[in-house]
PDB file of C-alpha atoms in Angstrom:
ATOM      1  CA  UNK A   1      -0.145  -0.467   0.251  1.00  0.00           C
ATOM      2  CA  UNK A   2       1.413   3.146  -1.542  1.00  0.00           C
ATOM      3  CA  UNK A   3       2.135   6.287   1.722  1.00  0.00           C
ATOM      4  CA  UNK A   4      -1.196   8.637  -0.150  1.00  0.00           C
ATOM      5  CA  UNK A   5      -3.238   5.375   0.230  1.00  0.00           C
ATOM      6  CA  UNK A   6      -2.646   5.346   4.207  1.00  0.00           C
ATOM      7  CA  UNK A   7      -2.549   8.930   4.243  1.00  0.00           C
ATOM      8  CA  UNK A   8      -5.454   9.113   2.150  1.00  0.00           C
ATOM      9  CA  UNK A   9      -7.061   6.654   4.525  1.00  0.00           C
ATOM     10  CA  UNK A  10      -5.449   7.932   8.474  1.00  0.00           C
ATOM     11  CA  UNK A  11      -7.507  11.652   6.568  1.00  0.00           C
ATOM     12  CA  UNK A  12     -10.743   9.530   6.760  1.00  0.00           C
ATOM     13  CA  UNK A  13     -10.654   8.294  10.374  1.00  0.00           C
ATOM     14  CA  UNK A  14     -13.505   9.816  12.819  1.00  0.00           C
ATOM     15  CA  UNK A  15     -11.460  11.552  16.123  1.00  0.00           C
ATOM     16  CA  UNK A  16     -13.956  12.741  19.115  1.00  0.00           C
ATOM     17  CA  UNK A  17     -14.354  16.166  19.927  1.00  0.00           C
ATOM     18  CA  UNK A  18     -15.592  17.969  22.469  1.00  0.00           C
ATOM     19  CA  UNK A  19     -17.839  20.260  21.087  1.00  0.00           C
ATOM     20  CA  UNK A  20     -16.662  23.280  24.491  1.00  0.00           C
ATOM     21  CA  UNK A  21     -13.638  22.499  23.487  1.00  0.00           C
ATOM     22  CA  UNK A  22     -13.496  22.514  19.567  1.00  0.00           C
ATOM     23  CA  UNK A  23     -12.709  26.416  18.807  1.00  0.00           C
ATOM     24  CA  UNK A  24      -9.688  25.801  21.512  1.00  0.00           C
ATOM     25  CA  UNK A  25      -9.444  23.099  18.716  1.00  0.00           C
ATOM     26  CA  UNK A  26      -8.590  24.672  15.651  1.00  0.00           C
ATOM     27  CA  UNK A  27      -6.303  27.378  16.893  1.00  0.00           C
ATOM     28  CA  UNK A  28      -4.357  24.730  18.166  1.00  0.00           C
ATOM     29  CA  UNK A  29      -4.608  22.952  14.990  1.00  0.00           C
ATOM     30  CA  UNK A  30      -3.681  25.691  13.255  1.00  0.00           C
ATOM     31  CA  UNK A  31      -7.665  25.023  11.568  1.00  0.00           C
ATOM     32  CA  UNK A  32      -8.305  29.184  12.006  1.00  0.00           C
ATOM     33  CA  UNK A  33      -6.137  31.611  13.803  1.00  0.00           C
ATOM     34  CA  UNK A  34      -7.232  33.202  17.464  1.00  0.00           C
ATOM     35  CA  UNK A  35      -8.473  36.550  15.768  1.00  0.00           C
ATOM     36  CA  UNK A  36     -11.238  35.100  13.525  1.00  0.00           C
ATOM     37  CA  UNK A  37     -14.224  36.617  15.952  1.00  0.00           C
ATOM     38  CA  UNK A  38     -12.421  40.335  15.512  1.00  0.00           C
ATOM     39  CA  UNK A  39     -12.326  39.241  11.210  1.00  0.00           C
ATOM     40  CA  UNK A  40     -16.186  37.520  12.030  1.00  0.00           C
ATOM     41  CA  UNK A  41     -17.691  40.968  13.703  1.00  0.00           C
ATOM     42  CA  UNK A  42     -15.792  42.804  10.655  1.00  0.00           C
ATOM     43  CA  UNK A  43     -17.676  40.479   8.403  1.00  0.00           C
ATOM     44  CA  UNK A  44     -20.885  40.737  10.226  1.00  0.00           C
ATOM     45  CA  UNK A  45     -20.877  44.339   9.372  1.00  0.00           C
ATOM     46  CA  UNK A  46     -20.397  43.798   5.718  1.00  0.00           C
ATOM     47  CA  UNK A  47     -23.182  41.082   5.306  1.00  0.00           C
ATOM     48  CA  UNK A  48     -25.573  44.095   6.726  1.00  0.00           C
ATOM     49  CA  UNK A  49     -24.752  46.728   3.989  1.00  0.00           C
ATOM     50  CA  UNK A  50     -24.770  43.804   1.159  1.00  0.00           C
ATOM     51  CA  UNK A  51     -28.549  43.199   1.883  1.00  0.00           C
ATOM     52  CA  UNK A  52     -29.748  47.009   0.899  1.00  0.00           C
ATOM     53  CA  UNK A  53     -29.795  46.028  -2.057  1.00  0.00           C
ATOM     54  CA  UNK A  54     -30.753  43.140  -3.196  1.00  0.00           C
ATOM     55  CA  UNK A  55     -32.349  41.623  -6.252  1.00  0.00           C
ATOM     56  CA  UNK A  56     -36.237  40.723  -6.170  1.00  0.00           C
ATOM     57  CA  UNK A  57     -35.755  36.982  -5.665  1.00  0.00           C
ATOM     58  CA  UNK A  58     -37.616  34.740  -4.222  1.00  0.00           C
ATOM     59  CA  UNK A  59     -35.668  32.361  -2.528  1.00  0.00           C
ATOM     60  CA  UNK A  60     -33.412  35.009  -1.284  1.00  0.00           C
ATOM     61  CA  UNK A  61     -35.756  37.236   0.215  1.00  0.00           C
ATOM     62  CA  UNK A  62     -36.571  34.242   2.763  1.00  0.00           C
ATOM     63  CA  UNK A  63     -33.128  33.203   3.047  1.00  0.00           C
ATOM     64  CA  UNK A  64     -32.608  37.191   4.483  1.00  0.00           C
ATOM     65  CA  UNK A  65     -35.131  36.804   6.870  1.00  0.00           C
ATOM     66  CA  UNK A  66     -33.135  34.819   9.748  1.00  0.00           C
ATOM     67  CA  UNK A  67     -32.817  36.564  11.849  1.00  0.00           C
ATOM     68  CA  UNK A  68     -28.587  36.096  11.913  1.00  0.00           C
ATOM     69  CA  UNK A  69     -27.049  34.634   8.248  1.00  0.00           C
ATOM     70  CA  UNK A  70     -24.925  32.344   8.393  1.00  0.00           C
ATOM     71  CA  UNK A  71     -21.830  31.188   6.041  1.00  0.00           C
ATOM     72  CA  UNK A  72     -23.960  28.932   4.440  1.00  0.00           C
ATOM     73  CA  UNK A  73     -26.442  31.152   3.578  1.00  0.00           C
ATOM     74  CA  UNK A  74     -23.631  33.880   2.091  1.00  0.00           C
ATOM     75  CA  UNK A  75     -22.837  30.942  -0.353  1.00  0.00           C
ATOM     76  CA  UNK A  76     -26.467  30.152  -1.378  1.00  0.00           C
ATOM     77  CA  UNK A  77     -26.973  34.071  -1.989  1.00  0.00           C
ATOM     78  CA  UNK A  78     -23.393  33.580  -4.316  1.00  0.00           C
ATOM     79  CA  UNK A  79     -25.192  30.746  -6.405  1.00  0.00           C
ATOM     80  CA  UNK A  80     -28.138  32.225  -6.379  1.00  0.00           C
ATOM     81  CA  UNK A  81     -26.215  35.699  -7.759  1.00  0.00           C
ATOM     82  CA  UNK A  82     -24.192  34.128 -10.686  1.00  0.00           C
ATOM     83  CA  UNK A  83     -27.998  32.887 -12.132  1.00  0.00           C
ATOM     84  CA  UNK A  84     -30.171  36.810 -11.487  1.00  0.00           C
ATOM     85  CA  UNK A  85     -26.729  38.844 -11.988  1.00  0.00           C
ATOM     86  CA  UNK A  86     -25.742  36.299 -15.426  1.00  0.00           C
ATOM     87  CA  UNK A  87     -25.995  39.422 -17.389  1.00  0.00           C
ATOM     88  CA  UNK A  88     -22.764  41.571 -15.992  1.00  0.00           C
ATOM     89  CA  UNK A  89     -20.462  39.040 -16.315  1.00  0.00           C
ATOM     90  CA  UNK A  90     -17.570  39.199 -18.709  1.00  0.00           C
ATOM     91  CA  UNK A  91     -15.145  37.626 -20.881  1.00  0.00           C
ATOM     92  CA  UNK A  92     -12.762  37.090 -17.897  1.00  0.00           C
ATOM     93  CA  UNK A  93     -15.124  35.632 -15.924  1.00  0.00           C
ATOM     94  CA  UNK A  94     -15.008  39.626 -13.343  1.00  0.00           C
ATOM     95  CA  UNK A  95     -18.957  40.595 -13.167  1.00  0.00           C
ATOM     96  CA  UNK A  96     -19.534  44.178 -12.722  1.00  0.00           C
ATOM     97  CA  UNK A  97     -22.727  44.401 -10.756  1.00  0.00           C
ATOM     98  CA  UNK A  98     -21.933  46.081  -7.499  1.00  0.00           C
ATOM     99  CA  UNK A  99     -24.503  43.535  -5.280  1.00  0.00           C
ATOM    100  CA  UNK A 100     -22.503  40.460  -7.485  1.00  0.00           C
ATOM    101  CA  UNK A 101     -19.738  42.227  -6.581  1.00  0.00           C
ATOM    102  CA  UNK A 102     -19.874  42.599  -2.284  1.00  0.00           C
ATOM    103  CA  UNK A 103     -21.165  39.035  -1.811  1.00  0.00           C
ATOM    104  CA  UNK A 104     -18.293  37.705  -3.855  1.00  0.00           C
ATOM    105  CA  UNK A 105     -15.742  40.079  -1.262  1.00  0.00           C
ATOM    106  CA  UNK A 106     -18.014  38.729   1.580  1.00  0.00           C
ATOM    107  CA  UNK A 107     -17.120  34.640   0.866  1.00  0.00           C
ATOM    108  CA  UNK A 108     -13.973  35.780   0.177  1.00  0.00           C
ATOM    109  CA  UNK A 109     -13.280  36.664   3.798  1.00  0.00           C
ATOM    110  CA  UNK A 110     -15.020  33.550   5.506  1.00  0.00           C
ATOM    111  CA  UNK A 111     -13.205  31.666   3.039  1.00  0.00           C
ATOM    112  CA  UNK A 112      -9.726  33.793   4.276  1.00  0.00           C
ATOM    113  CA  UNK A 113      -7.476  32.050   7.398  1.00  0.00           C
ATOM    114  CA  UNK A 114     -10.897  29.900   7.322  1.00  0.00           C
ATOM    115  CA  UNK A 115     -12.987  32.349   9.244  1.00  0.00           C
ATOM    116  CA  UNK A 116     -15.941  30.794   8.770  1.00  0.00           C
ATOM    117  CA  UNK A 117     -14.906  27.211  10.035  1.00  0.00           C
ATOM    118  CA  UNK A 118     -14.999  29.331  13.682  1.00  0.00           C
ATOM    119  CA  UNK A 119     -18.068  31.390  12.817  1.00  0.00           C
ATOM    120  CA  UNK A 120     -19.416  27.774  12.810  1.00  0.00           C
ATOM    121  CA  UNK A 121     -17.728  26.394  15.458  1.00  0.00           C
ATOM    122  CA  UNK A 122     -18.965  29.897  17.603  1.00  0.00           C
ATOM    123  CA  UNK A 123     -23.073  28.964  16.809  1.00  0.00           C
ATOM    124  CA  UNK A 124     -21.723  25.105  17.394  1.00  0.00           C
ATOM    125  CA  UNK A 125     -21.092  25.735  20.846  1.00  0.00           C
ATOM    126  CA  UNK A 126     -23.904  28.008  21.654  1.00  0.00           C
ATOM    127  CA  UNK A 127     -26.701  26.512  20.677  1.00  0.00           C
ATOM    128  CA  UNK A 128     -26.278  22.927  22.169  1.00  0.00           C
ATOM    129  CA  UNK A 129     -25.557  25.282  25.144  1.00  0.00           C
ATOM    130  CA  UNK A 130     -28.569  27.510  24.717  1.00  0.00           C
ATOM    131  CA  UNK A 131     -30.863  26.869  21.773  1.00  0.00           C
ATOM    132  CA  UNK A 132     -31.666  22.622  22.190  1.00  0.00           C
ATOM    133  CA  UNK A 133     -32.021  22.911  26.127  1.00  0.00           C
ATOM    134  CA  UNK A 134     -34.482  26.259  25.415  1.00  0.00           C
ATOM    135  CA  UNK A 135     -36.472  24.071  22.596  1.00  0.00           C
ATOM    136  CA  UNK A 136     -36.048  21.000  25.041  1.00  0.00           C
ATOM    137  CA  UNK A 137     -38.365  22.979  27.959  1.00  0.00           C
ATOM    138  CA  UNK A 138     -40.301  24.756  25.163  1.00  0.00           C
ATOM    139  CA  UNK A 139     -40.806  20.416  23.654  1.00  0.00           C
ATOM    140  CA  UNK A 140     -42.431  20.003  27.087  1.00  0.00           C
ATOM    141  CA  UNK A 141     -43.726  22.761  28.015  1.00  0.00           C
ATOM    142  CA  UNK A 142     -46.461  21.634  24.638  1.00  0.00           C
ATOM    143  CA  UNK A 143     -46.307  18.194  25.851  1.00  0.00           C
ATOM    144  CA  UNK A 144     -47.498  18.955  29.586  1.00  0.00           C
ATOM    145  CA  UNK A 145     -50.511  21.601  27.421  1.00  0.00           C
ATOM    146  CA  UNK A 146     -51.158  18.560  25.159  1.00  0.00           C
ATOM    147  CA  UNK A 147     -51.678  15.664  27.951  1.00  0.00           C
ATOM    148  CA  UNK A 148     -54.302  18.952  30.078  1.00  0.00           C
ATOM    149  CA  UNK A 149     -56.482  19.393  27.106  1.00  0.00           C
ATOM    150  CA  UNK A 150     -56.269  15.441  26.230  1.00  0.00           C
ATOM    151  CA  UNK A 151     -57.599  15.341  30.138  1.00  0.00           C
ATOM    152  CA  UNK A 152     -60.214  18.019  29.135  1.00  0.00           C
ATOM    153  CA  UNK A 153     -61.295  17.422  26.324  1.00  0.00           C
ATOM    154  CA  UNK A 154     -62.370  13.060  28.053  1.00  0.00           C
ATOM    155  CA  UNK A 155     -63.863  15.521  31.071  1.00  0.00           C
ATOM    156  CA  UNK A 156     -65.959  17.953  28.446  1.00  0.00           C
ATOM    157  CA  UNK A 157     -67.174  15.316  26.407  1.00  0.00           C
ATOM    158  CA  UNK A 158     -68.060  13.349  28.977  1.00  0.00           C
ATOM    159  CA  UNK A 159     -69.891  15.811  30.361  1.00  0.00           C
ATOM    160  CA  UNK A 160     -71.681  16.747  26.855  1.00  0.00           C
ATOM    161  CA  UNK A 161     -72.438  12.946  26.787  1.00  0.00           C
ATOM    162  CA  UNK A 162     -74.388  13.268  30.182  1.00  0.00           C
ATOM    163  CA  UNK A 163     -76.155  16.535  29.137  1.00  0.00           C
ATOM    164  CA  UNK A 164     -77.458  15.071  26.405  1.00  0.00           C
ATOM    165  CA  UNK A 165     -78.819  12.110  27.676  1.00  0.00           C
ATOM    166  CA  UNK A 166     -80.113  15.089  30.713  1.00  0.00           C
ATOM    167  CA  UNK A 167     -81.787  16.987  28.430  1.00  0.00           C
ATOM    168  CA  UNK A 168     -84.126  13.576  26.258  1.00  0.00           C
ATOM    169  CA  UNK A 169     -84.751  12.868  29.621  1.00  0.00           C
ATOM    170  CA  UNK A 170     -86.222  16.282  30.235  1.00  0.00           C
ATOM    171  CA  UNK A 171     -87.570  16.751  27.124  1.00  0.00           C
ATOM    172  CA  UNK A 172     -89.422  13.253  27.621  1.00  0.00           C
ATOM    173  CA  UNK A 173     -90.748  13.993  31.413  1.00  0.00           C
ATOM    174  CA  UNK A 174     -92.612  17.125  29.872  1.00  0.00           C
ATOM    175  CA  UNK A 175     -93.284  14.966  26.723  1.00  0.00           C
ATOM    176  CA  UNK A 176     -91.959  16.938  23.638  1.00  0.00           C
ATOM    177  CA  UNK A 177     -88.961  15.522  20.837  1.00  0.00           C
ATOM    178  CA  UNK A 178     -86.472  18.457  22.042  1.00  0.00           C
ATOM    179  CA  UNK A 179     -85.999  19.452  18.549  1.00  0.00           C
ATOM    180  CA  UNK A 180     -87.923  23.694  18.822  1.00  0.00           C
ATOM    181  CA  UNK A 181     -88.271  23.073  21.945  1.00  0.00           C
ATOM    182  CA  UNK A 182     -90.449  26.674  22.167  1.00  0.00           C
ATOM    183  CA  UNK A 183     -92.764  25.876  19.454  1.00  0.00           C
ATOM    184  CA  UNK A 184     -93.074  22.280  21.201  1.00  0.00           C
ATOM    185  CA  UNK A 185     -93.760  23.989  24.615  1.00  0.00           C
ATOM    186  CA  UNK A 186     -96.471  26.477  22.744  1.00  0.00           C
ATOM    187  CA  UNK A 187     -98.053  23.307  21.034  1.00  0.00           C
ATOM    188  CA  UNK A 188     -97.675  21.520  24.210  1.00  0.00           C
ATOM    189  CA  UNK A 189    -100.004  23.784  26.509  1.00  0.00           C
ATOM    190  CA  UNK A 190    -102.835  23.146  23.790  1.00  0.00           C
ATOM    191  CA  UNK A 191    -103.266  20.022  26.053  1.00  0.00           C
ATOM    192  CA  UNK A 192    -103.747  21.609  29.091  1.00  0.00           C
ATOM    193  CA  UNK A 193    -108.078  22.294  28.531  1.00  0.00           C
ATOM    194  CA  UNK A 194    -107.792  18.575  28.455  1.00  0.00           C
ATOM    195  CA  UNK A 195    -105.770  17.346  31.234  1.00  0.00           C
ATOM    196  CA  UNK A 196    -107.818  20.604  33.832  1.00  0.00           C
ATOM    197  CA  UNK A 197    -110.770  19.333  32.951  1.00  0.00           C
ATOM    198  CA  UNK A 198    -109.988  15.311  33.900  1.00  0.00           C
ATOM    199  CA  UNK A 199    -108.694  16.226  36.379  1.00  0.00           C
ATOM    200  CA  UNK A 200    -112.556  18.105  37.390  1.00  0.00           C
ATOM    201  CA  UNK A 201    -114.431  15.780  36.522  1.00  0.00           C
ATOM    202  CA  UNK A 202    -111.884  13.456  38.967  1.00  0.00           C
ATOM    203  CA  UNK A 203    -112.785  16.254  41.789  1.00  0.00           C
ATOM    204  CA  UNK A 204    -116.606  15.641  40.913  1.00  0.00           C
ATOM    205  CA  UNK A 205    -116.713  12.577  41.866  1.00  0.00           C
ATOM    206  CA  UNK A 206    -118.487  10.421  44.804  1.00  0.00           C
ATOM    207  CA  UNK A 207    -115.882   9.308  45.743  1.00  0.00           C
ATOM    208  CA  UNK A 208    -113.229  12.350  45.999  1.00  0.00           C
ATOM    209  CA  UNK A 209    -116.399  13.949  47.829  1.00  0.00           C
ATOM    210  CA  UNK A 210    -116.665  11.193  50.100  1.00  0.00           C
ATOM    211  CA  UNK A 211    -112.620  11.594  50.894  1.00  0.00           C
ATOM    212  CA  UNK A 212    -112.899  15.416  51.640  1.00  0.00           C
ATOM    213  CA  UNK A 213    -115.462  15.081  54.137  1.00  0.00           C
ATOM    214  CA  UNK A 214    -113.642  12.013  56.265  1.00  0.00           C
ATOM    215  CA  UNK A 215    -111.332  14.401  56.627  1.00  0.00           C
ATOM    216  CA  UNK A 216    -113.615  17.507  57.753  1.00  0.00           C
ATOM    217  CA  UNK A 217    -114.848  14.877  59.804  1.00  0.00           C
ATOM    218  CA  UNK A 218    -110.956  13.477  61.765  1.00  0.00           C
ATOM    219  CA  UNK A 219    -110.146  17.041  61.879  1.00  0.00           C
ATOM    220  CA  UNK A 220    -113.417  17.493  63.924  1.00  0.00           C
ATOM    221  CA  UNK A 221    -112.861  14.591  66.315  1.00  0.00           C
ATOM    222  CA  UNK A 222    -109.555  15.143  67.030  1.00  0.00           C
ATOM    223  CA  UNK A 223    -109.419  18.886  66.944  1.00  0.00           C
ATOM    224  CA  UNK A 224    -112.702  20.392  67.739  1.00  0.00           C
ATOM    225  CA  UNK A 225    -114.226  23.161  66.436  1.00  0.00           C
ATOM    226  CA  UNK A 226    -110.958  26.012  64.928  1.00  0.00           C
ATOM    227  CA  UNK A 227    -111.362  29.031  62.706  1.00  0.00           C
ATOM    228  CA  UNK A 228    -109.484  29.504  59.585  1.00  0.00           C
ATOM    229  CA  UNK A 229    -107.288  32.685  59.100  1.00  0.00           C
ATOM    230  CA  UNK A 230    -110.272  34.786  58.034  1.00  0.00           C
ATOM    231  CA  UNK A 231    -111.491  33.702  61.653  1.00  0.00           C
ATOM    232  CA  UNK A 232    -114.721  32.284  60.495  1.00  0.00           C
ATOM    233  CA  UNK A 233    -116.170  28.883  62.073  1.00  0.00           C
ATOM    234  CA  UNK A 234    -115.373  25.278  61.152  1.00  0.00           C
ATOM    235  CA  UNK A 235    -117.794  22.446  59.660  1.00  0.00           C
ATOM    236  CA  UNK A 236    -118.916  21.601  62.665  1.00  0.00           C
ATOM    237  CA  UNK A 237    -121.180  25.367  63.792  1.00  0.00           C
ATOM    238  CA  UNK A 238    -121.371  26.637  60.902  1.00  0.00           C
ATOM    239  CA  UNK A 239    -121.018  23.931  58.085  1.00  0.00           C
ATOM    240  CA  UNK A 240    -118.855  25.272  56.394  1.00  0.00           C
ATOM    241  CA  UNK A 241    -115.620  23.034  54.590  1.00  0.00           C
ATOM    242  CA  UNK A 242    -111.951  22.702  55.750  1.00  0.00           C
ATOM    243  CA  UNK A 243    -111.449  22.740  51.968  1.00  0.00           C
ATOM    244  CA  UNK A 244    -112.934  25.358  50.553  1.00  0.00           C
ATOM    245  CA  UNK A 245    -111.702  25.130  46.764  1.00  0.00           C
ATOM    246  CA  UNK A 246    -111.742  21.392  46.360  1.00  0.00           C
ATOM    247  CA  UNK A 247    -115.424  21.161  47.688  1.00  0.00           C
ATOM    248  CA  UNK A 248    -116.312  25.017  45.673  1.00  0.00           C
ATOM    249  CA  UNK A 249    -114.526  22.529  42.767  1.00  0.00           C
ATOM    250  CA  UNK A 250    -116.440  19.539  43.521  1.00  0.00           C
ATOM    251  CA  UNK A 251    -119.836  22.073  43.546  1.00  0.00           C
ATOM    252  CA  UNK A 252    -119.282  23.884  40.418  1.00  0.00           C
ATOM    253  CA  UNK A 253    -116.544  21.651  37.757  1.00  0.00           C
ATOM    254  CA  UNK A 254    -114.265  23.013  35.601  1.00  0.00           C
ATOM    255  CA  UNK A 255    -114.120  26.990  36.270  1.00  0.00           C
ATOM    256  CA  UNK A 256    -111.969  30.243  36.054  1.00  0.00           C
ATOM    257  CA  UNK A 257    -110.424  31.431  39.090  1.00  0.00           C
ATOM    258  CA  UNK A 258    -111.901  34.860  38.345  1.00  0.00           C
ATOM    259  CA  UNK A 259    -115.168  32.930  39.000  1.00  0.00           C
ATOM    260  CA  UNK A 260    -114.350  31.629  42.130  1.00  0.00           C
ATOM    261  CA  UNK A 261    -112.631  35.112  43.512  1.00  0.00           C
ATOM    262  CA  UNK A 262    -115.796  37.241  42.589  1.00  0.00           C
ATOM    263  CA  UNK A 263    -118.944  34.506  42.085  1.00  0.00           C
ATOM    264  CA  UNK A 264    -119.396  36.625  38.581  1.00  0.00           C
ATOM    265  CA  UNK A 265    -119.026  33.685  35.348  1.00  0.00           C
ATOM    266  CA  UNK A 266    -115.744  35.612  33.191  1.00  0.00           C
ATOM    267  CA  UNK A 267    -116.191  37.846  30.668  1.00  0.00           C
ATOM    268  CA  UNK A 268    -115.812  37.083  26.583  1.00  0.00           C
ATOM    269  CA  UNK A 269    -111.914  36.252  26.168  1.00  0.00           C
ATOM    270  CA  UNK A 270    -109.884  35.741  22.374  1.00  0.00           C
ATOM    271  CA  UNK A 271    -108.668  33.050  21.689  1.00  0.00           C
ATOM    272  CA  UNK A 272    -105.980  33.834  19.175  1.00  0.00           C
ATOM    273  CA  UNK A 273    -102.913  32.236  19.795  1.00  0.00           C
ATOM    274  CA  UNK A 274     -99.994  33.811  20.604  1.00  0.00           C
ATOM    275  CA  UNK A 275     -97.034  35.227  18.375  1.00  0.00           C
ATOM    276  CA  UNK A 276     -93.771  32.551  19.217  1.00  0.00           C
ATOM    277  CA  UNK A 277     -91.493  34.871  19.362  1.00  0.00           C
ATOM    278  CA  UNK A 278     -88.335  35.148  16.421  1.00  0.00           C
ATOM    279  CA  UNK A 279     -85.301  33.683  18.067  1.00  0.00           C
ATOM    280  CA  UNK A 280     -82.435  35.819  16.874  1.00  0.00           C
ATOM    281  CA  UNK A 281     -78.991  34.436  15.377  1.00  0.00           C
ATOM    282  CA  UNK A 282     -77.202  35.558  19.081  1.00  0.00           C
ATOM    283  CA  UNK A 283     -78.975  33.471  20.683  1.00  0.00           C
ATOM    284  CA  UNK A 284     -80.771  34.579  24.118  1.00  0.00           C
ATOM    285  CA  UNK A 285     -81.537  38.210  24.138  1.00  0.00           C
ATOM    286  CA  UNK A 286     -80.097  39.354  26.882  1.00  0.00           C
ATOM    287  CA  UNK A 287     -82.094  43.503  26.403  1.00  0.00           C
ATOM    288  CA  UNK A 288     -78.699  45.011  25.802  1.00  0.00           C
ATOM    289  CA  UNK A 289     -79.979  47.068  22.578  1.00  0.00           C
ATOM    290  CA  UNK A 290     -82.941  48.911  23.532  1.00  0.00           C
ATOM    291  CA  UNK A 291     -81.572  49.865  26.859  1.00  0.00           C
ATOM    292  CA  UNK A 292     -83.783  50.064  30.421  1.00  0.00           C
ATOM    293  CA  UNK A 293     -87.609  52.080  29.717  1.00  0.00           C
ATOM    294  CA  UNK A 294     -87.720  53.881  32.727  1.00  0.00           C
TER     295      UNK A 294
END
């Protein structure tokens, strides 16, 4: 095996270098000079001036949008400028475009004394020490929020199922489907007269009358003569029933509260169906639009 082959093989052998010692290793091995930081800062100034005059190329605009432009960004910008500034290239390979010459000078400064190696090593240390731990904390925080959101979603889904079942049971108890509550409740009121008439019919039965009279007799036997809130005498002295409202319904049937109170028939009233309130897009109307009418 030749010496050239041996040297090539030895160059391909990887070595482990602690990232915090990488800059010191590059300086000790003479890959970069110790003043590469000053030269890097000077190149940053050249980049700041060069980006003031750039062509309208989408990829270049995207590259310049980053917070920090590295050597590799500069190399890509030069490659793109070789296409957009091709018309300014002379027969001898030089460019008359000032912007092209500015970026070529930036690359030349990077290559001189291998400043780009020192800058890349410094960025590597910064990313390992600060950026990566910061990203790990952000990832852990995001994972925690995702877990909390999943737990909250599971809880709310369970609540939705419970509330739907409760709503369905309430609608079933009321006797409606629950598709259009307002309209169904208005429709349900039509069955109220029939229900009241059934109650009144039951109150007019002899069985009910016997039960109320048995109640009067039981009170007379256990308590004796008592007076009601208005001071009137009980059934034992005047014949007045202890349950006057029930006795009235037994004697008169399904009458109105007006007739019960005044003793006169209820005046004629209109049977017009009340209009159904219009639903609003915003849901519940809290009366905010018109203000308070004093």
